[in-house]
């Protein structure tokens, strides 16, 4: 039995598998809980893939040049590069090593932070590329949109927001029936070239951070 298509996986009722996580906002130097969001845990994500046609699912970390799972931007801003293969279909995703909405300083980073980022990256990679759990990410984006700054605020138009819009645009194309191969063909890019372009966003974000420190 082949795995269900993108639209079918996105349409799965996840009510029995939803967990909750707090929404945090920094106010007066302190983080305060302002609500909750639904999310799909990695064990449920893995189980649901198999329940809906996947025969073999593997995931893990792409290793850095130093042969470990952690990548850094300008010596800080740690992230992991997660790969997921579903029945031989290989995809990758960069995911930040953060604690909820909070950045983690390098001197406080521990192995469990990297492990948690890998698991979350796995779930998001599956959502973006196969559709399972994407409805929860859509709900999160809608909730976040209600709290965003007005569109004429320059702080709103940051490079990572553009990266997220690109991700959502690609997701909509996949949901509409295009394959990633179709998208890459239309862009005249290989998968490796596409991954490089997406990493440019992180490089520009680093450039902006350096400017802000001058």
Coordinates of C-alpha atoms in Angstrom, one line a residue:
X1 CA 0.0 0.0 0.0
X2 CA 1.4 3.4 -1.1
X3 CA 1.4 6.3 1.3
X4 CA -1.5 8.7 1.0
X5 CA -1.0 11.8 -1.0
X6 CA -0.4 15.3 0.4
X7 CA -4.0 16.4 0.5
X8 CA -5.2 13.2 2.1
X9 CA -2.5 13.3 4.8
X10 CA -3.2 17.0 5.5
X11 CA -6.9 16.2 5.9
X12 CA -6.4 13.5 8.6
X13 CA -8.4 14.3 11.8
X14 CA -5.7 14.8 14.5
X15 CA -7.9 15.5 17.5
X16 CA -6.9 12.3 19.3
X17 CA -3.2 13.1 18.8
X18 CA -3.0 16.8 19.7
X19 CA -0.7 18.0 22.5
X20 CA -0.5 21.5 23.9
X21 CA 2.4 23.9 24.2
X22 CA 2.4 27.4 25.8
X23 CA 2.6 30.6 23.7
X24 CA 5.2 32.9 25.4
X25 CA 5.7 36.6 25.0
X26 CA 8.5 38.7 26.5
X27 CA 7.2 41.6 28.5
X28 CA 9.4 43.8 30.8
X29 CA 12.3 41.4 30.5
X30 CA 10.2 38.3 31.5
X31 CA 8.5 35.6 29.5
X32 CA 4.8 35.3 30.1
X33 CA 2.3 32.7 28.9
X34 CA -0.3 34.3 26.7
X35 CA -2.1 31.2 25.4
X36 CA -1.6 27.7 24.0
X37 CA -1.1 26.1 20.6
X38 CA -1.8 22.6 19.4
X39 CA 1.1 20.4 18.2
X40 CA 1.7 16.9 17.0
X41 CA 4.4 14.9 18.9
X42 CA 7.1 13.1 17.0
X43 CA 6.0 9.6 18.1
X44 CA 2.4 10.3 16.9
X45 CA 3.8 11.7 13.7
X46 CA 5.8 8.6 13.0
X47 CA 2.9 6.3 13.9
X48 CA 0.5 8.1 11.7
X49 CA 2.8 7.9 8.7
X50 CA 2.9 4.2 9.1
X51 CA -0.8 4.0 9.7
X52 CA -1.4 5.8 6.4
X53 CA 0.7 3.8 4.0
X54 CA 4.4 4.5 4.8
X55 CA 6.5 1.3 4.8
X56 CA 9.8 2.8 5.9
X57 CA 10.4 6.1 7.7
X58 CA 13.9 7.2 8.8
X59 CA 15.1 10.5 10.0
X60 CA 18.1 12.1 11.7
X61 CA 20.7 14.8 11.6
X62 CA 22.8 15.9 8.6
X63 CA 26.3 16.3 10.1
X64 CA 28.2 19.5 10.0
X65 CA 31.7 20.0 8.7
X66 CA 32.9 19.3 12.2
X67 CA 31.0 16.0 12.1
X68 CA 28.4 16.8 14.7
X69 CA 24.7 17.7 14.4
X70 CA 24.9 21.4 15.4
X71 CA 25.3 24.3 12.8
X72 CA 26.0 27.9 13.8
X73 CA 25.4 31.3 12.2
X74 CA 28.3 33.7 13.0
X75 CA 29.3 31.5 15.9
X76 CA 25.8 31.6 17.4
X77 CA 22.2 31.1 16.4
X78 CA 22.4 27.3 16.5
X79 CA 20.3 25.1 14.3
X80 CA 20.1 21.5 13.2
X81 CA 19.6 20.2 9.6
X82 CA 17.1 17.3 9.8
X83 CA 16.6 14.8 7.0
X84 CA 13.5 12.6 6.6
X85 CA 13.1 9.7 4.2
X86 CA 9.6 8.2 3.6
X87 CA 9.9 5.1 1.4
X88 CA 13.0 6.5 -0.2
X89 CA 11.8 10.0 -0.7
X90 CA 14.5 12.2 0.9
X91 CA 13.8 15.7 2.2
X92 CA 15.7 18.1 4.5
X93 CA 14.9 21.0 6.8
X94 CA 16.8 23.5 8.9
X95 CA 15.3 24.0 12.4
X96 CA 16.5 26.4 15.1
X97 CA 17.6 25.2 18.5
X98 CA 15.3 27.2 20.7
X99 CA 13.4 26.8 23.9
X100 CA 9.8 27.5 22.8
X101 CA 10.0 31.1 21.5
X102 CA 13.2 31.8 23.5
X103 CA 16.7 31.7 22.1
X104 CA 19.2 29.6 23.9
X105 CA 22.6 31.1 24.7
X106 CA 25.6 29.0 23.6
X107 CA 26.9 28.7 27.2
X108 CA 23.6 27.1 28.3
X109 CA 23.1 24.8 25.3
X110 CA 22.9 21.1 26.2
X111 CA 22.5 17.9 24.2
X112 CA 18.8 17.6 25.1
X113 CA 18.2 20.9 23.3
X114 CA 19.7 19.5 20.1
X115 CA 17.6 16.3 20.5
X116 CA 14.4 18.3 21.0
X117 CA 15.1 20.5 17.9
X118 CA 15.7 17.3 15.8
X119 CA 12.3 15.8 16.9
X120 CA 10.5 19.1 16.2
X121 CA 12.3 19.5 12.9
X122 CA 11.2 16.0 11.9
X123 CA 7.5 16.9 12.5
X124 CA 7.8 20.1 10.6
X125 CA 9.6 18.5 7.7
X126 CA 6.9 15.9 7.4
X127 CA 4.2 18.6 7.5
X128 CA 5.8 20.7 4.8
X129 CA 6.7 17.9 2.5
X130 CA 4.0 15.3 3.0
X131 CA 1.1 17.3 4.5
X132 CA 0.6 15.3 7.8
X133 CA 0.1 17.9 10.6
X134 CA 0.2 20.9 8.3
X135 CA -3.2 21.9 9.5
X136 CA -1.8 22.5 12.9
X137 CA 1.0 24.7 11.5
X138 CA -1.6 26.7 9.6
X139 CA -3.5 27.2 12.8
X140 CA -0.3 28.4 14.5
X141 CA 0.4 30.8 11.7
X142 CA -3.2 32.2 11.9
X143 CA -2.8 32.7 15.7
X144 CA 0.6 34.4 15.1
X145 CA -0.8 36.6 12.4
X146 CA -3.3 38.1 14.9
X147 CA -0.3 39.2 17.1
X148 CA 2.0 40.5 14.4
X149 CA 2.9 44.1 13.9
X150 CA 1.2 46.2 11.2
X151 CA 2.4 45.8 7.7
X152 CA 3.9 49.3 7.5
X153 CA 6.3 48.5 10.4
X154 CA 9.7 47.8 9.0
X155 CA 10.4 45.4 11.8
X156 CA 7.6 43.2 10.4
X157 CA 9.4 42.8 7.1
X158 CA 12.4 40.8 8.3
X159 CA 14.2 38.2 6.1
X160 CA 13.0 35.3 8.2
X161 CA 9.4 36.3 7.6
X162 CA 10.2 36.2 3.9
X163 CA 11.7 32.8 4.3
X164 CA 8.5 31.6 6.0
X165 CA 6.4 33.1 3.2
X166 CA 8.4 31.1 0.7
X167 CA 7.9 28.0 2.7
X168 CA 4.1 28.6 2.8
X169 CA 4.0 29.3 -0.9
X170 CA 5.8 26.0 -1.7
X171 CA 3.5 24.2 0.7
X172 CA 0.5 25.6 -1.1
X173 CA 1.9 24.4 -4.4
X174 CA 2.4 20.9 -3.0
X175 CA -1.1 20.9 -1.5
X176 CA -2.4 21.9 -4.9
X177 CA -1.0 18.7 -6.5
X178 CA 2.5 19.7 -7.6
X179 CA 5.4 17.6 -6.6
X180 CA 8.7 19.0 -5.2
X181 CA 10.3 17.8 -8.5
X182 CA 7.8 19.9 -10.4
X183 CA 8.6 23.0 -8.3
X184 CA 12.3 22.5 -8.7
X185 CA 11.9 22.1 -12.5
X186 CA 9.9 25.3 -12.7
X187 CA 12.6 27.1 -10.6
X188 CA 15.3 25.5 -12.7
X189 CA 17.1 24.4 -9.6
X190 CA 18.3 21.1 -8.3
X191 CA 17.4 20.0 -4.7
X192 CA 20.9 21.0 -3.6
X193 CA 20.7 24.4 -5.2
X194 CA 17.3 25.0 -3.7
X195 CA 18.6 24.1 -0.2
X196 CA 21.5 26.5 -0.8
X197 CA 19.1 29.4 -1.7
X198 CA 17.0 28.7 1.4
X199 CA 20.2 29.0 3.5
X200 CA 20.9 32.4 2.0
X201 CA 18.1 33.7 4.2
X202 CA 20.0 32.7 7.3
X203 CA 23.1 34.4 5.9
X204 CA 21.3 37.7 5.3
X205 CA 19.8 37.5 8.8
X206 CA 23.4 37.2 10.1
X207 CA 24.4 40.2 8.0
X208 CA 21.6 42.2 9.5
X209 CA 22.6 41.2 13.0
X210 CA 26.2 42.3 12.4
X211 CA 25.0 45.7 11.1
X212 CA 22.9 46.1 14.2
X213 CA 26.0 45.7 16.4
X214 CA 28.1 48.3 14.6

